[in-house]
XYZ file of C-alpha atoms in Angstrom:
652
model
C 17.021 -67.219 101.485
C 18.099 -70.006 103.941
C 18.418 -73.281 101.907
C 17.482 -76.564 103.358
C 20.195 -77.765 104.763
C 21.130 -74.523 106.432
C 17.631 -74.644 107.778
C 18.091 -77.592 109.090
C 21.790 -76.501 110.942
C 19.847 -74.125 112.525
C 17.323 -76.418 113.748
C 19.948 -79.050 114.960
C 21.931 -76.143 116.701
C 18.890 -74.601 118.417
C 17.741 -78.062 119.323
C 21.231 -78.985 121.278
C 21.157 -76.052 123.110
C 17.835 -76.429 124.570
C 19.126 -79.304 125.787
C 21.824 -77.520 127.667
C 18.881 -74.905 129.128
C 18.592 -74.838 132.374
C 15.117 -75.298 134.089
C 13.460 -75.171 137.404
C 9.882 -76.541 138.583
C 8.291 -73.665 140.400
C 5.100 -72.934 142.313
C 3.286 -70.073 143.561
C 0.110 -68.124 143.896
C 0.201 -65.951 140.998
C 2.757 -66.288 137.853
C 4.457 -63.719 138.812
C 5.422 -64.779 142.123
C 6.638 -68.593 140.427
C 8.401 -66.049 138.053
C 9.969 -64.394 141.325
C 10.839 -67.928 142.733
C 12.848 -69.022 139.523
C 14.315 -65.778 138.557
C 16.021 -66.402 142.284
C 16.838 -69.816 141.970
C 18.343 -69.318 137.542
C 19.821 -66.379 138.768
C 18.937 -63.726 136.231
C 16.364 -61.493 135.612
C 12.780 -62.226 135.208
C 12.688 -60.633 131.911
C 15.008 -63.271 130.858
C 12.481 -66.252 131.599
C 10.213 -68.894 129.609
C 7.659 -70.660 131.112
C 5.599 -73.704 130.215
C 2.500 -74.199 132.523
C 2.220 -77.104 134.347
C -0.954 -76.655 136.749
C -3.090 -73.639 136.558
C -3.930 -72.033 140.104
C -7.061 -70.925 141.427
C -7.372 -68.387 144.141
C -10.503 -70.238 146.001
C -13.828 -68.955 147.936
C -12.486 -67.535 151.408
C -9.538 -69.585 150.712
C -11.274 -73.134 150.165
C -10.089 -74.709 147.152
C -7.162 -72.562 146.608
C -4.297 -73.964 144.405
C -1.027 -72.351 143.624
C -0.179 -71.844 139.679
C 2.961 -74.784 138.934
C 5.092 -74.248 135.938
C 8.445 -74.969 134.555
C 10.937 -72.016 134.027
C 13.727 -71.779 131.450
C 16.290 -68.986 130.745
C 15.515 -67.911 127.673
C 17.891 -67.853 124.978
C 16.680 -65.401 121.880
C 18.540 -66.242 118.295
C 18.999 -64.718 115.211
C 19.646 -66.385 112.008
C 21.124 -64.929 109.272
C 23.206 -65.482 105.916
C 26.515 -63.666 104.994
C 28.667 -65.157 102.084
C 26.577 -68.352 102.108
C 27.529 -69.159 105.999
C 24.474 -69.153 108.808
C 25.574 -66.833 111.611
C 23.554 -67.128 115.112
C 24.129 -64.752 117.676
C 23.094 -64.549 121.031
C 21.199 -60.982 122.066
C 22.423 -59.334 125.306
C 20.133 -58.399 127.781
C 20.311 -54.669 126.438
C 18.728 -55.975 123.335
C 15.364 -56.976 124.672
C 12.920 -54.265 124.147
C 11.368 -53.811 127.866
C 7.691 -54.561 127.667
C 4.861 -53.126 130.171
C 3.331 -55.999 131.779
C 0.180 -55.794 133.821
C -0.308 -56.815 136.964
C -3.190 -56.824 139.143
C -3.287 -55.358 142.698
C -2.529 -58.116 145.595
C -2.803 -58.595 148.869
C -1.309 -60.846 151.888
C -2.305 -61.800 155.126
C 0.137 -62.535 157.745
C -1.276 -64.016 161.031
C 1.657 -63.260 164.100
C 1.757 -63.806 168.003
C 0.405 -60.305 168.762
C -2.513 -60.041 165.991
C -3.494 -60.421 162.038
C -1.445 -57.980 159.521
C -2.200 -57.249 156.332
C -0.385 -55.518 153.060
C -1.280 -54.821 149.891
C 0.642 -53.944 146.991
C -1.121 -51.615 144.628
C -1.480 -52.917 140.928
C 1.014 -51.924 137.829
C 0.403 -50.306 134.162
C -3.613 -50.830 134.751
C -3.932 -53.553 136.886
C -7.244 -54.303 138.965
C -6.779 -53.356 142.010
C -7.568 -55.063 145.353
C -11.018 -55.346 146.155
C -12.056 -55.146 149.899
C -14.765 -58.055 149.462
C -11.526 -60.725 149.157
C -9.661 -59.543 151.683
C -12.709 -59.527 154.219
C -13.352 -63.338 152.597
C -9.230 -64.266 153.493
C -9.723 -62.908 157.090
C -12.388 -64.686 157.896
C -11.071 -68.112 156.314
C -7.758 -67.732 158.356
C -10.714 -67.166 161.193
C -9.615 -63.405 162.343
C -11.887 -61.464 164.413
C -11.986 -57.623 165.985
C -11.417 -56.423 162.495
C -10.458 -52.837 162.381
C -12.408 -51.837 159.261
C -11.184 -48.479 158.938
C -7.887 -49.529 159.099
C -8.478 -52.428 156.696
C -10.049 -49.773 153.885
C -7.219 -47.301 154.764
C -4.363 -50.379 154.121
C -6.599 -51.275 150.872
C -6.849 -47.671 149.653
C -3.078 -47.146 150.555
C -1.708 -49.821 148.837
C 1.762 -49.023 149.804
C 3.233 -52.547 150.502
C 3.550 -51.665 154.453
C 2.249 -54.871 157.069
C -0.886 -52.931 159.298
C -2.476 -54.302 161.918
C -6.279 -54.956 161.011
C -7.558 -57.728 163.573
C -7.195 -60.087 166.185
C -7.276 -63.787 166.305
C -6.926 -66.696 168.847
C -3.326 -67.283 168.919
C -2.506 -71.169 169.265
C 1.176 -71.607 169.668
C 1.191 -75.152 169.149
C 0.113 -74.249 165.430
C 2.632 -71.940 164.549
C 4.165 -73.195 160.677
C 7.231 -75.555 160.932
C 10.291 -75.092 159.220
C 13.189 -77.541 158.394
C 16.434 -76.715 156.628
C 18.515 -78.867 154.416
C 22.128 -78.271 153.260
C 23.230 -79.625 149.263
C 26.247 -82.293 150.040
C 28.393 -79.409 148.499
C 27.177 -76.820 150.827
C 26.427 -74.924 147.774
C 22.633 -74.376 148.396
C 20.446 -74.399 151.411
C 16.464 -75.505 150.693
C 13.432 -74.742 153.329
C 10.830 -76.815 153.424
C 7.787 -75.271 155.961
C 4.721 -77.012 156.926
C 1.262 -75.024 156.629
C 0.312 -73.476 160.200
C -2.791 -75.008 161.730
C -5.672 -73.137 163.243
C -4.904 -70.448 165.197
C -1.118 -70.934 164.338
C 1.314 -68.286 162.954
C 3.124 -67.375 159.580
C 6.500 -67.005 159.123
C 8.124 -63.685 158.831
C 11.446 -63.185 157.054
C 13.225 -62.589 161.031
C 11.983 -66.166 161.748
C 13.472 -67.733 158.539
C 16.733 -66.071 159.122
C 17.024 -66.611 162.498
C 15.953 -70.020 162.447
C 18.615 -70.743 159.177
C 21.378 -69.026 162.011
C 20.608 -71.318 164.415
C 21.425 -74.179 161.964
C 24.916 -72.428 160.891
C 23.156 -71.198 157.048
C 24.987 -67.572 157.882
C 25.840 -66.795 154.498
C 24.630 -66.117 151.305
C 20.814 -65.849 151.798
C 18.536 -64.607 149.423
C 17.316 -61.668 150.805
C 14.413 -61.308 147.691
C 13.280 -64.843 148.770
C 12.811 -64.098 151.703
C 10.372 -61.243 151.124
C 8.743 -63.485 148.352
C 7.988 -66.321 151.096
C 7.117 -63.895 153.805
C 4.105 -62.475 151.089
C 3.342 -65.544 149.393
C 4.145 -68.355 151.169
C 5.345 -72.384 149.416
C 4.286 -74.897 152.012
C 5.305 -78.705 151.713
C 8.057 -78.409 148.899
C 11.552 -77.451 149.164
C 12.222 -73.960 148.501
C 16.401 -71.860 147.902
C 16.589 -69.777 150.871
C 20.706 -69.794 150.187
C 22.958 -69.933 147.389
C 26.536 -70.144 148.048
C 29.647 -67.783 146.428
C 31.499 -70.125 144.522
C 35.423 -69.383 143.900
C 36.419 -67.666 141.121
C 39.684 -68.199 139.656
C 42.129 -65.800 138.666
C 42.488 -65.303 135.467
C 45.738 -66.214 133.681
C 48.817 -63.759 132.334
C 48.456 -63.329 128.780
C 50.237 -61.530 126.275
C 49.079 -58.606 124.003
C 51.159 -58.352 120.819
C 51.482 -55.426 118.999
C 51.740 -56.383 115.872
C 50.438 -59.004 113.219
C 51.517 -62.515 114.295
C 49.475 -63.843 110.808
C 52.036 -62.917 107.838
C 49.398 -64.302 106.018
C 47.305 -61.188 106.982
C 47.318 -58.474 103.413
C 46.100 -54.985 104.796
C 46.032 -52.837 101.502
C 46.639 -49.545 101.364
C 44.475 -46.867 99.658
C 46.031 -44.370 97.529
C 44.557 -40.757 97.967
C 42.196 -40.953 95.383
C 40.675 -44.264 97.108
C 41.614 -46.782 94.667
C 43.353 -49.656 96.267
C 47.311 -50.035 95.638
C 47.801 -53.882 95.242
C 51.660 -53.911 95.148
C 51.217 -52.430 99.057
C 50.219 -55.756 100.695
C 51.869 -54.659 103.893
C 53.299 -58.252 104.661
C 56.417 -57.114 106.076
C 56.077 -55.010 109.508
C 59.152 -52.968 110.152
C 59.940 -51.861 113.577
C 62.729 -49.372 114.693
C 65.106 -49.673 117.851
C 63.106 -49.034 120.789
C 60.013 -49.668 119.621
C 57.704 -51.810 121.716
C 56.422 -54.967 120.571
C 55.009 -56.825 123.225
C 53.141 -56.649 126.457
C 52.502 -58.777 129.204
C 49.079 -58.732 131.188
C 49.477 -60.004 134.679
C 47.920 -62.519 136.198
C 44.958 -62.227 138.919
C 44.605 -63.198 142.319
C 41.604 -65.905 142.621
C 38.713 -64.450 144.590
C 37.707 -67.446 147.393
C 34.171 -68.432 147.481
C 31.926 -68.887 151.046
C 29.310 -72.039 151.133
C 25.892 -71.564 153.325
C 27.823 -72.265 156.475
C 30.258 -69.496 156.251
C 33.430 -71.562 155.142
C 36.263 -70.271 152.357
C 36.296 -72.016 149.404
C 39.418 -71.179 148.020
C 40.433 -70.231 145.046
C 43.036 -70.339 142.500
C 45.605 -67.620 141.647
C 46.161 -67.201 137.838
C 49.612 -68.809 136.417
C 51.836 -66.458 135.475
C 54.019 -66.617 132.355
C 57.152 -65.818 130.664
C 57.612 -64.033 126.859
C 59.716 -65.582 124.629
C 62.356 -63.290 123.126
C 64.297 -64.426 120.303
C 66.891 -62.449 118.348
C 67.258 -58.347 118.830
C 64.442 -58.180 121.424
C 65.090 -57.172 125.192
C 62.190 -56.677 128.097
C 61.787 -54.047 130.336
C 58.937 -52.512 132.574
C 59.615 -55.394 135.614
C 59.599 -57.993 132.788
C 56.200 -56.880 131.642
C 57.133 -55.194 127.779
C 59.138 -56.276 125.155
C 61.275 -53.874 122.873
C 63.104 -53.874 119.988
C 66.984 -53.789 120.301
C 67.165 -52.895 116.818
C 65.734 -51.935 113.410
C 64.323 -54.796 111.764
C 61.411 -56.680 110.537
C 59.223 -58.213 113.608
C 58.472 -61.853 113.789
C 56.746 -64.270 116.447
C 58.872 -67.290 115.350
C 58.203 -70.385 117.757
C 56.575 -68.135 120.094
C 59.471 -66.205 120.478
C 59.040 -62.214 119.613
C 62.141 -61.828 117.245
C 63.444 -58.994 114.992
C 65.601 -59.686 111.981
C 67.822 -56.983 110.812
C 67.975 -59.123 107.613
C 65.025 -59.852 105.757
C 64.941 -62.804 103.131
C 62.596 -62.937 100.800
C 62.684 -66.475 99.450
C 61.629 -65.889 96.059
C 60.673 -63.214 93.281
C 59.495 -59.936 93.885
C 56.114 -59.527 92.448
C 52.401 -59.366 93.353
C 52.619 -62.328 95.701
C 54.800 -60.123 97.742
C 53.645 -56.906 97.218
C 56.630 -53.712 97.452
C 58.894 -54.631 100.129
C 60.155 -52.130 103.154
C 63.217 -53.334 104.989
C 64.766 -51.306 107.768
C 68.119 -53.856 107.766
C 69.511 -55.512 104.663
C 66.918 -57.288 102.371
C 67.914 -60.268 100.317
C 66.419 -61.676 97.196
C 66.523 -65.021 96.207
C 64.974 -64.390 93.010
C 64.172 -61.579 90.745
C 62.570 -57.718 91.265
C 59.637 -57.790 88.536
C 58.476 -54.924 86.213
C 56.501 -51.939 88.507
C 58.060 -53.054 91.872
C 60.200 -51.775 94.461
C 62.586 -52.441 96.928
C 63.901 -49.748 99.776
C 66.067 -50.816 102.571
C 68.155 -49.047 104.839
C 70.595 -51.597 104.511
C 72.264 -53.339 101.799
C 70.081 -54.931 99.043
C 70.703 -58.387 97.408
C 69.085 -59.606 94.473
C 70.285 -62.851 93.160
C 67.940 -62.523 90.234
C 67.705 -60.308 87.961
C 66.142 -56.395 88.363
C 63.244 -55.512 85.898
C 61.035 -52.039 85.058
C 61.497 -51.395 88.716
C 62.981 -48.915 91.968
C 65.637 -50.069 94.474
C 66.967 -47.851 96.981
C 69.919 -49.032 99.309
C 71.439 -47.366 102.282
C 73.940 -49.474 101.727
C 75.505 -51.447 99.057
C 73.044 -52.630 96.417
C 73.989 -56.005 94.834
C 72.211 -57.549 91.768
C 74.106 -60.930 90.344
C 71.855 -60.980 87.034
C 72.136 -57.137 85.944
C 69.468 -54.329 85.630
C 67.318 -53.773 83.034
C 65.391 -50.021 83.575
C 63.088 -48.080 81.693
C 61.304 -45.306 80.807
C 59.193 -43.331 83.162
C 58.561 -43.598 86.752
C 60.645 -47.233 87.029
C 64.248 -47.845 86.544
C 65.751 -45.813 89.191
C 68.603 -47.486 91.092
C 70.335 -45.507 94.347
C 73.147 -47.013 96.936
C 74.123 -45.034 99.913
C 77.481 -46.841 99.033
C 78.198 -48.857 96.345
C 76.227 -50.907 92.885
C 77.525 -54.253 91.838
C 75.861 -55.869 88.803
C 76.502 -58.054 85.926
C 74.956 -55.326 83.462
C 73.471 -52.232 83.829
C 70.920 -51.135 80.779
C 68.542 -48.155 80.392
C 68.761 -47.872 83.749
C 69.269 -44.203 86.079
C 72.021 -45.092 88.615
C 73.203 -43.182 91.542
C 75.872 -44.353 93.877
C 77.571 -42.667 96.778
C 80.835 -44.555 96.278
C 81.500 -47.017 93.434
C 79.316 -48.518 90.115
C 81.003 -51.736 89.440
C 79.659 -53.880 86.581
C 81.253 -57.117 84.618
C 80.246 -57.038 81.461
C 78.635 -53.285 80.273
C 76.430 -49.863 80.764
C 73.987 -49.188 78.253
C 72.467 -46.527 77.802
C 71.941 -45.583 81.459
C 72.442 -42.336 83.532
C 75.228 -43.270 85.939
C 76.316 -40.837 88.938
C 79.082 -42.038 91.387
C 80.722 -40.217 94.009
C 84.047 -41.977 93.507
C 84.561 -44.260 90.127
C 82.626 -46.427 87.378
C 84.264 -49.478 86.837
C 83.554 -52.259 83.941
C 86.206 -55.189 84.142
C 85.277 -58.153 82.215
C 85.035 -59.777 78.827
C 82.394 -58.060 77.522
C 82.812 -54.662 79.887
C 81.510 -51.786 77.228
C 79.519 -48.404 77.920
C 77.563 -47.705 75.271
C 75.180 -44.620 74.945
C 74.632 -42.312 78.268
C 75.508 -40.244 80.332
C 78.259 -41.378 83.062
C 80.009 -38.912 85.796
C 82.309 -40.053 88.532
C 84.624 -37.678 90.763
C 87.736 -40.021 90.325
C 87.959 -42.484 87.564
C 85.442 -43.939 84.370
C 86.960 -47.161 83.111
C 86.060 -49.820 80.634
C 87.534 -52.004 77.983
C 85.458 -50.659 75.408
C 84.182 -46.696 75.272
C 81.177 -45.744 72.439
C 79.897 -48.189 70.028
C 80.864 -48.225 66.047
C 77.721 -47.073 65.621
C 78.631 -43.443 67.103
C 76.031 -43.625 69.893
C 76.521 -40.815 71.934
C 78.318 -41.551 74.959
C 79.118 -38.885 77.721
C 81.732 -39.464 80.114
C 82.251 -36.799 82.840
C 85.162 -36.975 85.520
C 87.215 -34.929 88.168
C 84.455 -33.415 90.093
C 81.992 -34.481 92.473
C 78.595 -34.885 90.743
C 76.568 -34.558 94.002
C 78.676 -31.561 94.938
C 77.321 -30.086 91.186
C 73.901 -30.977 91.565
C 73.367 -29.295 94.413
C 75.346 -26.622 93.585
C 72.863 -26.238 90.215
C 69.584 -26.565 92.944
C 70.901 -23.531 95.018
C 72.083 -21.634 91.943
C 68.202 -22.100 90.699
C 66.921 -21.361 94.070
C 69.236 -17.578 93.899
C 67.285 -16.712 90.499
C 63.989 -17.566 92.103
C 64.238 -15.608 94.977
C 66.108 -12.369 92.916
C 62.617 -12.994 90.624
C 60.457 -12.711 94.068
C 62.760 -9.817 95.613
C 62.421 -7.322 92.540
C 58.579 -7.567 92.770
C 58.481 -7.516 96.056
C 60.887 -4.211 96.217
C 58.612 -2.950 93.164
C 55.324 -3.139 95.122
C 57.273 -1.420 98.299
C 58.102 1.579 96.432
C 54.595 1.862 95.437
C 53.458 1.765 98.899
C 55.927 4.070 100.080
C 54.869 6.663 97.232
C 51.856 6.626 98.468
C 52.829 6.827 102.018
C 54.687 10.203 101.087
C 52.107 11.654 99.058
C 49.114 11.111 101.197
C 50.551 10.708 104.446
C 48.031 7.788 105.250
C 47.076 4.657 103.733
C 43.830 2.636 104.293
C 43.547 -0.045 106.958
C 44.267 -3.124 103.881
C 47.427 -1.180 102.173
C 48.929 -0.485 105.423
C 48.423 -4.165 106.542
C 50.142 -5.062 103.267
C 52.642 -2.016 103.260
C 54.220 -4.226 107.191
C 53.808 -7.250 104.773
C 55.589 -6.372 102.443
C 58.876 -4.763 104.350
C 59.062 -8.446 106.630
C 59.356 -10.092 103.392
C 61.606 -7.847 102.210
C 64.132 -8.538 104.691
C 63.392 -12.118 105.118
C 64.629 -12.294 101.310
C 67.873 -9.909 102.191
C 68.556 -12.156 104.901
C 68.140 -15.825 102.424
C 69.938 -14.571 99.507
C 72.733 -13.836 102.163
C 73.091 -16.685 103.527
C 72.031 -18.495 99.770
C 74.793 -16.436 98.599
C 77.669 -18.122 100.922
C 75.856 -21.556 100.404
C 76.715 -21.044 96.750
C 80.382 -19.596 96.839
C 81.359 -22.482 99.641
C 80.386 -25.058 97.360
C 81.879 -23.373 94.043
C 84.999 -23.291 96.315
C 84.793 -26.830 96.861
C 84.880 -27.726 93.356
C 87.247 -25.370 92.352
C 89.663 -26.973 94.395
C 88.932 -30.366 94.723
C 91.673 -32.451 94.643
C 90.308 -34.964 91.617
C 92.489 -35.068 88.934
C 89.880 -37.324 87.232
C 90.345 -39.902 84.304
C 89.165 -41.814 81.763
C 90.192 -45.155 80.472
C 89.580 -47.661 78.176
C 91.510 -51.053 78.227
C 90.248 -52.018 74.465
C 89.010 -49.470 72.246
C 87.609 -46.103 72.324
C 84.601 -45.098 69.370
C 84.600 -41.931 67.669
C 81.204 -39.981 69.179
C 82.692 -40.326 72.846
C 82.454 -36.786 74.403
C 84.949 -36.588 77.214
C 84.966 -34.191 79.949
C 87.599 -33.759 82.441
C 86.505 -30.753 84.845
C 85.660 -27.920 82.951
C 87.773 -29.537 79.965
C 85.467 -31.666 76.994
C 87.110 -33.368 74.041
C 85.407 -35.239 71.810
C 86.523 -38.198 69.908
C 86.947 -37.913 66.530
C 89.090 -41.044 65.268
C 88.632 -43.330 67.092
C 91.352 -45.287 69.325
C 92.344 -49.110 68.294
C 94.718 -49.495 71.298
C 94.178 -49.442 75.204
C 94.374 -45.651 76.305
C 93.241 -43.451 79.311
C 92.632 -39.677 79.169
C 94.096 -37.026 81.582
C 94.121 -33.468 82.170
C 97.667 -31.955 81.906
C 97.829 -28.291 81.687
C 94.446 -27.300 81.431
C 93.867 -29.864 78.330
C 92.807 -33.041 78.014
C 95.811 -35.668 76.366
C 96.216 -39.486 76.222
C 98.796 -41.296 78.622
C 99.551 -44.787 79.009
C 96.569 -46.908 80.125
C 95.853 -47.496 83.553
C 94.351 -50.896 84.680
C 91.867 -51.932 86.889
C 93.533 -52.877 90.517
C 91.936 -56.475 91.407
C 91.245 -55.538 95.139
C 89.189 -52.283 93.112
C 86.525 -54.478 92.191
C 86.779 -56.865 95.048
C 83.675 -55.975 97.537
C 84.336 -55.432 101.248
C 81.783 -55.780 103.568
């Protein structure tokens, strides 16, 4: 329900724009011919007009006392109003939204007196109008003092009704009579008014030839209303000015523009829906990744300007659109004649300054968390603050978290960096992966997987930790406690196992990616061996069968050609699986990784310590800086082996 001052909005709005209505003053013999007249001088559709009567006509007795109908005409302009959220909408209906309605109109008729006789034409009526009746015409004929009428042809023309001039009498033709006609031009040569004098007795109409050649002979050549013309010729306005010609003003070409394709508003959140429709609120979509090549921007050209022509003929001219340039900032280049814009590399996509820009690094200024949403970086990402509890961070770069890293996922094509340490946890959160290498302060409860180095400064608790080359702790307080750590070349710490015998698991001298996916094709071999015996076993059914009764059905037969493809589909997989598998055995059988373990403090009793295929487990524990080797197929102490500075030193 519209309150008062909304009410009152509304009545204010629709009140200024009647103001801004346009309106003519019309005139004519009938409504709908003043209808005609305006429709020609608003320029749209009659449909689309409001009147307000002025003067109401009369048609007169033989044409004595006859007054045309005078009215002012608006263009309509039909509103609704309407609430949503507390805010009054109006909008304006286009002309496809006005229901058409059936009007009726009565039959009418016009006579035309002319140098060679009296015509007359009569236009039938519309959606059960009254048609003409004979008795008026006869009365108009005889007012405009017509004689020799040709009744039959005057009942044939009135029966007709089909809007054709006939010749239906004679009258005494007075030349001196005929109507007069003057023309005047706006100052702007925009419109061109007639203004004709009523004929006399025994003088002539006008017909639409005289109008336009008389508006010829005074240079009007262009632009004239052809449906005014017709309208005068039937109905004639005497003693007022009336648009004959309306001019083609220029139109301007319309400016180039530029069509982005993508979200200039960062401010924009588009959530996404998970699959079972619920929305997923840490998916705010603020960050719109691009990838090389990718185009981000088009240009739309501009348009020639289309000249006008005033009454007299003349070019107006117009004005070509302005062209305009893109702005391209950083990793951006344009192609297609300087029409699109493209992206020169992977990135995040920015309009910064009006310049379309992609950064291959993308800073987020402060925490991770709900205000942000997950974030999706195709370059490096850097944190200024922390990665909160349920969040994650993927990038195909490096990743750089000056904060700290909660309950949450980062994955790193590159290097993954966090200054305050990583604390995991159970279930879906807590994984860490670096297509290189992971620096932290600490590393707790965490899964790690790294495809060079794990270098921490002060411990590794409890955590899964897989590197493809070593797992180094160097500092003060540099302890692994609890876990499960491999590394192809080297695990090192100052302290190894806790006093409290948590059990720690340190695994060196192979490569643990190598192993894993050795395990995944060794568990794909038993799976298909499971699906090759049963398949084999149903064969030899078949074939049984096949022997015995020489034929099978239509179904077992269809199976029987099903059954021998997959047969040799699995022959030919678990020959190639087979090779897969002794490759990568090969690999780690001899890969050249010695492998070893040290500890630059102390090592607990309850540390299990494998060394290839070697595992000894500590029993008394070691008081004294020591690093374990394998030497002859077992595993022995040696000297300690420290940490090389320029090992935990990170290169870019």
């Amino acid at each position: 329900m519209l309150g008062q001052d909304q009410f009152q909005d509304i009545m204010r709005t629709l009140s200024e724009k009647d103001k801004e209505r346009r309106s003519v003053i019309v005139s004519g013999s009938t409504i709908e011919d003043a209808l005609g007249q305006a429709a020609i001088e608003l320029g749209v559709p009659v449909r689309r007009l409001e009147y307000e009567l002025l003067e109401k006509g009369k048609r007169g007795f033989i044409g004595i006392g006859k007054k045309n109908f005078s009215m002012t005409v608006y263009e309509a302009e039909r509103k609704i109003a309407r609430t949503a959220g507390g805010e009054v909408i109006l909008e304006e209906l286009e002309d496809d939204d006005f229901e058409e309605k059936e009007i009726v109109r009565d039959g009418d008729f016009t006579v035309r007196l002319s140098s060679d006789g009296a015509y007359l034409k009569v236009s039938p009526p519309e959606n059960g109008g009254t048609p003409v009746n004979e008795d008026d015409v006869l009365k108009e004929l005889h007012f405009r003092v017509v004689t020799d009428i040709n009744m039959e042809r005057l009942k044939e023309c009135v029966s007709n009704a089909d809007s054709v001039y006939v010749k239906v009498g004679d009258f005494i033709y007075n030349p001196i009579n005929d109507a007069r006609i003057t023309v005047e031009v706006t100052e702007d040569e925009m419109q061109a008014f007639i203004e004709v004098m009523e004929p006399g007795p025994g003088g002539a109409d006008l017909t639409s030839s005289d109008i336009t050649s008389f508006l010829r002979n005074n240079n009007v050549v262009f632009g004239i209303l052809e449906e005014a013309l017709t309208s005068f010729e039937d109905h004639p306005v005497y003693n007022k000015p009336y648009l004959i010609a309306k001019a083609e003003p220029p139109v301007n070409g319309r400016n180039a523009s530029i069509s982005y394709l993508f979200e200039q508003d960062a401010s924009h959140v588009k959530l996404k829906q998970k699959s079972d429709g619920s929305v997923d609120f840490k998916e705010l979509n603020l960050i719109q990744n691009v990838v090389k090549g990718q185009p981000l921007a088009r240009k739309i050209p501009p348009e020639a300007g289309k000249d006008g022509r005033t009454v007299y003929g003349k070019y107006i001219p117009a004005k070509d659109g302005t062209d305009l340039q893109i702005g391209l900032g950083k990793n951006v280049s344009i192609t297609d004649n300087g029409k699109t814009v493209i992206a020169t590399a992977s990135g995040q996509v920015l309009l910064l300054k009006g310049k379309v820009t992609v950064e291959t690094v993308l800073v987020i200024p402060g925490d991770v968390n709900a205000s942000t949403g997950n974030v999706n970086g195709l370059g490096t990402v850097i944190i200024k603050g922390n990665v909160e509890d349920g969040f994650q961070v993927f990038a195909q770069g490096n990743i750089e978290v000056n904060g700290f890293v909660g309950k949450s996922n980062l994955q790193a094509g590159g290097d993954l960096v966090v200054k305050r340490g990583i604390n995991g946890g159970e279930g879906e959160f807590g994984k860490i992966s670096a297509g290189k290498s992971v620096w932290s302060s600490f590393i707790n409860n965490a899964s790690v997987d790294a495809g060079e180095n794990v270098v921490v400064s002060d411990g590794i608790v409890n955590a899964h930790v897989n590197a493809a080359g070593r797992v180094l702790c160097k500092g003060k307080r540099a302890r692994i406690v609890g876990g499960v750590l491999q590394a192809s070349e080297e695990i090192n710490a100052a302290t190894l196992g806790s006093s409290g015998g948590a059990e720690t698991i340190l695994k060196v001298g192979y490569d643990p990616k190598a192993k894993v996916e050795l395990d995944e094709l060794i568990k794909r071999q038993e799976e298909l061996d499971k699906e090759q015996n049963e398949t084999d076993r149903n064969l030899q059914g078949l074939m049984k069968q096949k022997r015995s009764r020489k034929k099978l059905s239509a179904e077992k037969e269809a199976l029987f050609i099903e059954l021998r493809q997959r047969h040799n589909d699995l022959v030919d997989e678990m020959e190639r699986l087979k090779e897969s598998i002794e490759h990568k055995e090969e690999y780690l059988s001899f890969l050249q990784l010695q492998g070893k373990i040290s500890a630059s403090k102390n090592v607990n009793s309850g540390v299990k310590v494998y060394i290839k295929d070697e595992e000894y487990e500590v029993s008394n524990p070691f008081d004294y800086p020591v690093t374990f080797i394998l030497e002859d197929g077992f595993i022995t102490t040696a000297k300690y082996e420290d940490i090389a500075e320029e090992d935990i030193q990170r290169r870019d």
